[in-house]
Amino acid sequence: MKRLLVIGIGAGDPDHLTLQAVKAIAATDVFFIVDKGEVKHDLIRLRLDMIAEHGREPYRIAETRDPERDRTTPAYTEAVEDWRSRRSQALESLIADHLGEDETGAILVWGDPGVYDSTLAIIEEILKRGRVGFDYEVIPGISSIAALTARHRIPLTQVARPLHLTTGRRLSESGPTADDMVVMLDAHCSFAGLSDFHLYWGAYLGTPQEILISGPVPEVTEQIRQARASARAENGWIMDTYLLRRSSESGG
């Protein structure tokens, strides 16, 4: 039977690969890559470097372009579902055309496949359609959250305090929902104005372009805005995340 591995490869540092991930890469016959275009070519190159170092010849690489997503529509959920469906069809075609019976295919996923990544949902959608059959396994990876707290040398959780994992859009809509919040996918610095929080921010974690900033929100907001704008202008893209922690002296 066809076999698919969903391999978490960490936040960007090649050394983030676990021994399990290295063994999985070595066991792969064909690697599936969804190309996000020239702007994010560096991300493809990092994947190819990992494959070249840990893959075992003869392996094959099958690529497809990532479908465009409508980022202007206010119907956010519908836009994501439409993009995910078209992406699943593209990946389904790759699997059908390039993965033979009793072969192993792999998808290399940034961070951990279970943290704000669509790959697992896409795979389930493919299997639900029933046109291509395969078994699959998930290899966990070091998430950007783990990389962030390690680089800032702080614990992710604190005694008797809940942790909320959310997005910038949700933070903007609902405001703070816990004393400790990890926020991802925030293009608009939704933390601005949260004066009673300390912020630990990181971009391009684990890569040579890594940027780390921390401090009380009022003191670092403009610094982060400028750093994001400069980094995006230079690289054409940015991946960042941050931890908001309510200051103890605020009484929260």
Short mmCIF file of C-alpha atoms in Angstrom, two decimals:
data_model
loop_
_atom_site.label_atom_id
_atom_site.label_comp_id
_atom_site.label_asym_id
_atom_site.label_seq_id
_atom_site.Cartn_x
_atom_site.Cartn_y
_atom_site.Cartn_z
CA MET A 1 0.00 0.00 0.00
CA LYS A 2 1.11 3.57 -0.62
CA ARG A 3 2.52 5.27 2.48
CA LEU A 4 2.78 8.99 3.21
CA LEU A 5 4.92 10.62 5.91
CA VAL A 6 4.09 14.09 7.21
CA ILE A 7 7.41 15.19 8.66
CA GLY A 8 7.78 18.16 10.98
CA ILE A 9 11.16 19.77 10.19
CA GLY A 10 11.35 22.52 12.80
CA ALA A 11 11.21 26.29 12.65
CA GLY A 12 14.09 26.83 10.22
CA ASP A 13 17.34 25.59 11.74
CA PRO A 14 18.44 22.34 10.01
CA ASP A 15 19.56 21.13 13.45
CA HIS A 16 15.91 21.19 14.55
CA LEU A 17 15.42 17.89 12.71
CA THR A 18 14.78 15.10 15.19
CA LEU A 19 16.35 11.67 14.79
CA GLN A 20 12.87 10.38 13.91
CA ALA A 21 12.58 12.99 11.15
CA VAL A 22 16.04 12.13 9.79
CA LYS A 23 15.12 8.44 9.64
CA ALA A 24 11.81 9.28 7.94
CA ILE A 25 13.56 11.39 5.29
CA ALA A 26 16.00 8.54 4.67
CA ALA A 27 13.09 6.12 4.18
CA THR A 28 11.32 8.26 1.56
CA ASP A 29 11.08 7.39 -2.15
CA VAL A 30 9.43 10.61 -3.34
CA PHE A 31 9.17 14.04 -1.71
CA PHE A 32 6.16 16.23 -2.45
CA ILE A 33 6.79 19.98 -2.46
CA VAL A 34 4.14 22.67 -2.80
CA ASP A 35 5.93 25.67 -4.30
CA LYS A 36 4.77 29.06 -2.97
CA GLY A 37 6.56 30.93 -5.76
CA GLU A 38 9.72 32.99 -6.10
CA VAL A 39 8.99 35.13 -3.04
CA LYS A 40 9.43 32.17 -0.69
CA HIS A 41 12.08 30.34 -2.73
CA ASP A 42 14.35 30.30 0.35
CA LEU A 43 11.87 28.00 2.09
CA ILE A 44 12.02 25.54 -0.80
CA ARG A 45 15.81 25.68 -0.82
CA LEU A 46 15.97 24.82 2.90
CA ARG A 47 13.75 21.78 2.31
CA LEU A 48 15.89 20.66 -0.63
CA ASP A 49 19.05 21.04 1.46
CA MET A 50 17.58 18.79 4.17
CA ILE A 51 16.56 16.22 1.57
CA ALA A 52 20.00 16.29 -0.04
CA GLU A 53 21.71 15.78 3.32
CA HIS A 54 19.49 13.06 4.76
CA GLY A 55 17.70 11.44 1.81
CA ARG A 56 18.86 8.16 0.34
CA GLU A 57 19.28 7.85 -3.40
CA PRO A 58 17.51 7.16 -5.57
CA TYR A 59 14.72 9.45 -4.37
CA ARG A 60 12.47 11.64 -6.47
CA ILE A 61 11.00 15.12 -6.01
CA ALA A 62 7.54 16.05 -7.30
CA GLU A 63 6.48 19.70 -7.19
CA THR A 64 3.28 21.66 -7.73
CA ARG A 65 2.37 25.32 -7.35
CA ASP A 66 0.41 26.41 -4.32
CA PRO A 67 -3.03 27.73 -5.35
CA GLU A 68 -3.58 31.43 -4.75
CA ARG A 69 -5.68 32.38 -1.74
CA ASP A 70 -8.03 35.36 -1.66
CA ARG A 71 -6.65 37.48 1.19
CA THR A 72 -8.91 40.47 0.52
CA THR A 73 -12.33 38.93 1.11
CA PRO A 74 -13.98 39.50 4.53
CA ALA A 75 -15.24 35.89 4.33
CA TYR A 76 -12.04 34.55 5.92
CA THR A 77 -13.25 31.03 6.77
CA GLU A 78 -14.75 30.44 3.33
CA ALA A 79 -11.58 31.68 1.62
CA VAL A 80 -9.40 29.33 3.68
CA GLU A 81 -11.69 26.37 3.00
CA ASP A 82 -11.66 27.10 -0.75
CA TRP A 83 -7.86 27.38 -0.81
CA ARG A 84 -7.48 24.21 1.25
CA SER A 85 -9.76 22.28 -1.10
CA ARG A 86 -7.81 23.37 -4.20
CA ARG A 87 -4.53 22.57 -2.45
CA SER A 88 -5.81 19.09 -1.59
CA GLN A 89 -6.64 18.47 -5.24
CA ALA A 90 -3.14 19.52 -6.29
CA LEU A 91 -1.53 17.22 -3.70
CA GLU A 92 -3.89 14.39 -4.63
CA SER A 93 -2.71 14.62 -8.24
CA LEU A 94 0.93 14.45 -7.12
CA ILE A 95 0.28 11.34 -5.03
CA ALA A 96 -1.71 9.64 -7.78
CA ASP A 97 0.87 10.40 -10.48
CA HIS A 98 4.16 9.98 -8.64
CA LEU A 99 3.74 7.55 -5.72
CA GLY A 100 3.78 3.90 -6.67
CA GLU A 101 2.32 0.99 -4.75
CA ASP A 102 4.46 0.00 -1.75
CA GLU A 103 6.41 3.28 -2.02
CA THR A 104 6.81 5.94 0.66
CA GLY A 105 6.14 9.60 -0.03
CA ALA A 106 6.81 12.53 2.30
CA ILE A 107 5.74 16.10 2.89
CA LEU A 108 8.14 18.28 4.89
CA VAL A 109 6.16 20.63 7.13
CA TRP A 110 7.61 23.66 8.90
CA GLY A 111 7.50 23.48 12.68
CA ASP A 112 5.10 20.83 13.91
CA PRO A 113 2.34 19.46 11.63
CA GLY A 114 -0.22 19.81 14.42
CA VAL A 115 0.28 23.54 15.07
CA TYR A 116 -1.44 25.92 12.65
CA ASP A 117 -0.68 23.90 9.55
CA SER A 118 -3.23 22.70 7.02
CA THR A 119 -1.48 19.53 5.82
CA LEU A 120 -3.31 17.04 8.05
CA ALA A 121 -6.73 18.48 7.18
CA ILE A 122 -5.80 18.35 3.48
CA ILE A 123 -4.75 14.71 3.73
CA GLU A 124 -8.01 13.79 5.44
CA GLU A 125 -9.91 15.57 2.66
CA ILE A 126 -8.02 13.55 0.02
CA LEU A 127 -8.78 10.27 1.79
CA LYS A 128 -12.43 11.23 2.22
CA ARG A 129 -12.83 11.66 -1.56
CA GLY A 130 -11.60 8.08 -1.96
CA ARG A 131 -9.89 8.48 -5.32
CA VAL A 132 -6.40 7.75 -3.95
CA GLY A 133 -5.70 5.30 -1.14
CA PHE A 134 -2.73 5.41 1.21
CA ASP A 135 -1.74 5.11 4.84
CA TYR A 136 -0.01 8.00 6.56
CA GLU A 137 2.08 8.77 9.63
CA VAL A 138 2.85 12.06 11.36
CA ILE A 139 6.37 12.85 12.57
CA PRO A 140 6.28 15.67 15.16
CA GLY A 141 8.67 18.60 14.88
CA ILE A 142 10.01 21.52 16.90
CA SER A 143 7.40 24.24 16.59
CA SER A 144 8.10 27.95 16.26
CA ILE A 145 6.58 28.26 19.74
CA ALA A 146 9.25 25.98 21.22
CA ALA A 147 11.95 27.81 19.25
CA LEU A 148 10.63 31.19 20.46
CA THR A 149 10.67 30.35 24.17
CA ALA A 150 14.05 28.63 23.88
CA ARG A 151 15.65 31.62 22.16
CA HIS A 152 14.19 34.02 24.75
CA ARG A 153 15.12 31.57 27.55
CA ILE A 154 11.67 31.64 29.13
CA PRO A 155 9.18 28.93 30.12
CA LEU A 156 6.10 28.58 27.95
CA THR A 157 3.79 27.88 30.90
CA GLN A 158 3.60 29.16 34.45
CA VAL A 159 2.20 27.59 37.60
CA ALA A 160 -1.57 27.94 37.98
CA ARG A 161 -1.89 30.14 34.86
CA PRO A 162 -3.62 29.03 31.66
CA LEU A 163 -2.00 29.44 28.25
CA HIS A 164 -4.04 30.44 25.21
CA LEU A 165 -2.81 29.72 21.67
CA THR A 166 -4.50 32.05 19.21
CA THR A 167 -4.08 34.16 16.07
CA GLY A 168 -3.62 37.86 15.49
CA ARG A 169 -7.09 38.08 13.98
CA ARG A 170 -8.67 36.54 17.09
CA LEU A 171 -6.65 38.77 19.40
CA SER A 172 -7.79 41.82 17.45
CA GLU A 173 -11.43 40.72 17.64
CA SER A 174 -11.59 39.45 21.23
CA GLY A 175 -8.74 41.12 23.07
CA PRO A 176 -6.71 39.30 25.76
CA THR A 177 -8.26 35.98 26.78
CA ALA A 178 -5.60 34.79 29.23
CA ASP A 179 -2.62 36.06 31.19
CA ASP A 180 -0.31 34.15 28.83
CA MET A 181 -1.02 34.02 25.09
CA VAL A 182 0.95 32.68 22.17
CA VAL A 183 -0.09 34.56 19.05
CA MET A 184 0.59 33.40 15.49
CA LEU A 185 -0.37 34.64 12.03
CA ASP A 186 -0.48 38.29 13.06
CA ALA A 187 0.25 40.65 10.17
CA HIS A 188 -1.04 43.77 11.94
CA CYS A 189 0.70 43.87 15.34
CA SER A 190 -2.57 43.24 17.16
CA PHE A 191 -0.75 43.46 20.50
CA ALA A 192 -0.48 47.25 20.22
CA GLY A 193 -2.20 48.97 23.12
CA LEU A 194 -1.95 46.04 25.56
CA SER A 195 -0.03 48.11 28.05
CA ASP A 196 -0.09 45.60 30.91
CA PHE A 197 1.65 42.84 28.93
CA HIS A 198 5.27 41.93 28.34
CA LEU A 199 5.98 40.71 24.80
CA TYR A 200 8.50 38.13 23.55
CA TRP A 201 8.66 38.33 19.76
CA GLY A 202 10.65 36.41 17.17
CA ALA A 203 10.85 36.30 13.37
CA TYR A 204 12.61 33.81 11.05
CA LEU A 205 13.31 31.70 14.12
CA GLY A 206 16.21 29.30 13.65
CA THR A 207 17.43 30.95 10.44
CA PRO A 208 20.33 33.32 9.74
CA GLN A 209 17.76 36.17 9.45
CA GLU A 210 16.42 35.58 12.97
CA ILE A 211 15.19 38.66 14.85
CA LEU A 212 14.39 38.67 18.58
CA ILE A 213 12.76 41.54 20.49
CA SER A 214 11.30 41.57 24.00
CA GLY A 215 10.00 44.10 26.47
CA PRO A 216 6.84 45.80 27.73
CA VAL A 217 4.38 46.22 24.87
CA PRO A 218 4.35 50.04 24.92
CA GLU A 219 8.16 50.10 24.69
CA VAL A 220 8.63 47.60 21.84
CA THR A 221 5.56 48.09 19.63
CA GLU A 222 7.13 50.60 17.26
CA GLN A 223 10.43 48.71 17.23
CA ILE A 224 8.65 45.54 16.13
CA ARG A 225 6.61 47.39 13.51
CA GLN A 226 9.78 48.80 12.00
CA ALA A 227 11.59 45.44 12.18
CA ARG A 228 8.69 43.67 10.45
CA ALA A 229 8.49 46.27 7.69
CA SER A 230 12.23 46.21 7.03
CA ALA A 231 12.42 42.41 7.08
CA ARG A 232 9.45 42.01 4.74
CA ALA A 233 10.89 44.57 2.34
CA GLU A 234 14.25 42.79 2.33
CA ASN A 235 13.05 39.19 2.13
CA GLY A 236 9.62 39.51 0.50
CA TRP A 237 8.00 37.48 3.30
CA ILE A 238 8.08 37.14 7.08
CA MET A 239 7.23 34.39 9.56
CA ASP A 240 6.93 35.54 13.16
CA THR A 241 5.23 34.64 16.39
CA TYR A 242 5.14 36.00 19.91
CA LEU A 243 4.24 35.33 23.52
CA LEU A 244 2.23 37.90 25.48
CA ARG A 245 2.62 37.62 29.26
CA ARG A 246 0.64 39.82 31.63
CA SER A 247 3.01 41.68 33.93
CA SER A 248 2.69 40.54 37.55
CA GLU A 249 2.73 44.09 38.86
CA SER A 250 -0.44 44.82 36.86
CA GLY A 251 -2.43 42.64 39.25
CA GLY A 252 -3.81 40.42 36.47
#
